[in-house]
DNA sequence: GAAACGTCATCTTA
DNA sequence: CTAAGATGACGTTT
């Protein structure tokens, strides 16, 4: 039970594992707080969420410190609402900022790879180029009530008029309790929570996959992962609040509703309207905090990115089918109150994922205010509440970025500042345009675009599997499956489950077809890239579309060289990918699998990645990867993959997304994993094999 | 009052 | 398409 807690770093949950009810692991009971020693803090009771050491958020200045009472953080004055000035603007530079202990400047060329040297930039980060104001002025539209619609007045229905007391935040019953609340997280904490959630979810999915034969046994890995996080209190911003949420920026993406719950953006796991009681003078009133517009109701964006027409909740028996009039209660009432109180409401827009239909992407679109509300008859003839929300001015672009990029995709010539239409000259399926919005540079120096690595010697080809059509994760006879260990590396949608020393994809000698789920990175990139001139870091790389965490981005192509040829002084090494200095290629991406008790052999792997002793020279031949800059707070990592030959000394270097990456966000990876690994503690945590385990 | 327990509304996800 | 989900809100009992 007393697994040693190793090298505790603030943002991580390092508590030893305790078996909880239902196979969940819980953190130790309150009287043995794991925090006592590491932080020198007194043990706290489960009553209070521990204050997170790094909790002083640089952006929480707009937000008064939340006390257990609701009173502040909420509007202080009657009627008038806190104008939190420039809500998200100051957060712009948080994105790439290193964790507090680090001294290096956020983004700079990696020490080991001399790429784009001399352009390191100190100090202040400049906002994205492109984020300059090109939003239309929507303010001109006057607030005339909708024709033919009755205006609502608060209190027009009976229900729920009793003054609600703010209840103490309900702690999960059971053994879990809120031991590890990460209160008022900063951006780093938000990332941590999200990465942990998704790591957990992918892991559960992966385990589920191998048990394909048991029908009905297990579904919804998202809910399982979310529940685990919740019961262990592994969340941040767990107190509700009006307005800006620390650590969350406009444009942030979410692929599950639960993700938004865990970081305090929208705490309803299903309902579209989140609200809480707020004190105005003497009265307490429910006001809306955030809404998710997900298209179940007949929401409409009117084509104007700053306006959202939102439908109230209720009246539906099955989703999509309205069978009753909506009532002015719950979320609808809260929205109505928010309309008169004019408080800011966070808006999350849900959209179809074009690359993965059936999947939804949620994007935080910033603060809005309700401008108008009315009742109208829905398609089914029942009453529906309608709310017209107007985006608060002065915020960075949100959904507008999406609209822009979508337009560019349809019509690439509408993209301005283009220097070159297709850097790949047709090699990539999608053109890679080169843009410069910041200076007069006419483009990067010439190189030949290749979409594969160039070997000097011929590589021998491995013997493949004999699966028919597609390899099945539950098929123990699959040769490729064996090589990968007991669990499949990719989900059925091609998302990498976790980082490994080496992934074995099926290859040309395999009998399975191209639809095999064990063929992912070999098929090449599906991302619509853009090479752009950064401010101060030379050329950079970004995507027009959103990228889901774990999905394949691209390969690092170029000429394979032996590491002995590497020489930092050589200019030719500017575009050298050098994995040899990476003691351990594990980022924190697999993190917190220890929330699951697994009967896996303890990681025997580690060694292989440090054996990599080649380099990839992209100076003369390369692809978009050579433009990816370094960051200590990266959103991309690399993963060795083997598929077309047998030689484990020369795997392909494939890049995958560490986090969900919004459109037009620069893609960066950590050039020097060795340093990164020093920040790691997660892999040092002992996994308790003796425990029965979380049954999935 | 506070805490514990019970039920309902919500609609997402596979 | 359908049904199983988890949470928080709200209501009732201890």
XYZ file of N, CA and C (backbone and C1' of nucleotides) in Angstrom, chain A residues 162 167 227 230 240 267-270 275 286, chain C residues 2-12:
110
model
N -38.543 29.224 -5.817
C -38.060 29.287 -4.450
C -36.580 29.626 -4.480
N -25.736 24.863 -2.521
C -25.345 23.690 -1.750
C -23.849 23.522 -1.760
N -15.437 9.136 -15.172
C -15.840 8.779 -13.822
C -14.618 8.532 -12.942
N -13.262 11.822 -12.051
C -14.143 12.501 -11.109
C -14.008 11.917 -9.702
N -17.772 26.228 -9.931
C -18.391 26.945 -11.046
C -18.101 28.431 -10.962
N -19.930 22.185 -16.767
C -19.908 21.033 -15.872
C -21.098 20.096 -16.030
N -21.887 20.297 -17.040
C -22.961 19.341 -17.291
C -22.468 18.289 -18.276
N -22.536 17.059 -17.846
C -22.021 16.027 -18.733
C -22.940 15.814 -19.923
N -24.152 16.213 -19.812
C -25.070 16.042 -20.927
C -25.847 17.311 -21.258
N -25.562 26.261 -15.177
C -25.932 27.474 -14.444
C -25.639 27.295 -12.980
N -30.596 32.007 -10.272
C -29.835 31.124 -11.134
C -29.484 31.868 -12.412
P -35.493 3.699 -32.936
O -34.805 2.738 -31.868
C -33.832 1.792 -32.284
C -33.014 1.395 -31.063
C -33.631 1.817 -29.732
O -33.327 0.826 -28.789
C -31.518 2.816 -29.945
P -34.288 0.626 -27.528
O -33.209 0.269 -26.404
C -31.979 -0.322 -26.787
C -30.896 0.145 -25.832
C -31.388 0.509 -24.426
O -30.365 0.176 -23.543
C -30.323 2.352 -25.334
P -30.703 -0.305 -22.080
O -29.244 -0.271 -21.433
C -28.123 -0.593 -22.239
C -27.012 0.415 -22.014
C -26.784 0.796 -20.550
O -25.394 1.000 -20.366
C -27.200 2.720 -21.776
P -24.535 0.205 -19.296
O -23.996 1.278 -18.275
C -24.747 2.403 -17.892
C -24.150 3.634 -18.502
C -23.967 4.705 -17.465
O -22.576 4.758 -17.153
C -25.113 5.528 -19.419
P -22.183 4.945 -15.638
O -22.073 6.529 -15.509
C -21.128 7.200 -16.319
C -21.040 8.626 -15.864
C -20.997 8.828 -14.359
O -20.106 9.904 -14.098
C -23.026 9.744 -15.248
P -19.864 10.417 -12.644
O -20.618 11.808 -12.693
C -20.400 12.669 -13.790
C -21.452 13.738 -13.777
C -21.656 14.355 -12.391
O -21.220 15.695 -12.453
C -23.735 13.842 -13.463
P -21.003 16.535 -11.165
O -22.301 17.457 -11.195
C -22.621 18.113 -12.403
C -24.042 18.632 -12.300
C -24.330 19.394 -11.015
O -25.127 20.502 -11.377
C -25.838 17.596 -11.221
P -25.521 21.605 -10.391
O -27.097 21.374 -10.330
C -27.813 21.422 -11.550
C -29.272 21.170 -11.277
C -29.836 21.945 -10.092
O -31.124 22.391 -10.479
C -30.128 19.626 -9.739
P -31.854 23.425 -9.599
O -32.867 22.473 -8.831
C -33.735 21.663 -9.610
C -34.317 20.599 -8.731
C -34.941 21.134 -7.430
O -36.301 20.774 -7.458
C -33.656 19.202 -7.066
P -37.292 21.274 -6.356
O -37.527 19.950 -5.506
C -37.844 18.756 -6.199
C -38.016 17.636 -5.192
C -38.623 18.076 -3.856
O -39.615 17.127 -3.490
C -36.562 16.982 -3.498
P -40.437 17.255 -2.137
O -39.718 16.139 -1.257
C -39.667 14.804 -1.748
C -39.005 13.911 -0.725
C -39.535 14.075 0.704
O -39.775 12.775 1.231
C -37.199 14.289 0.682
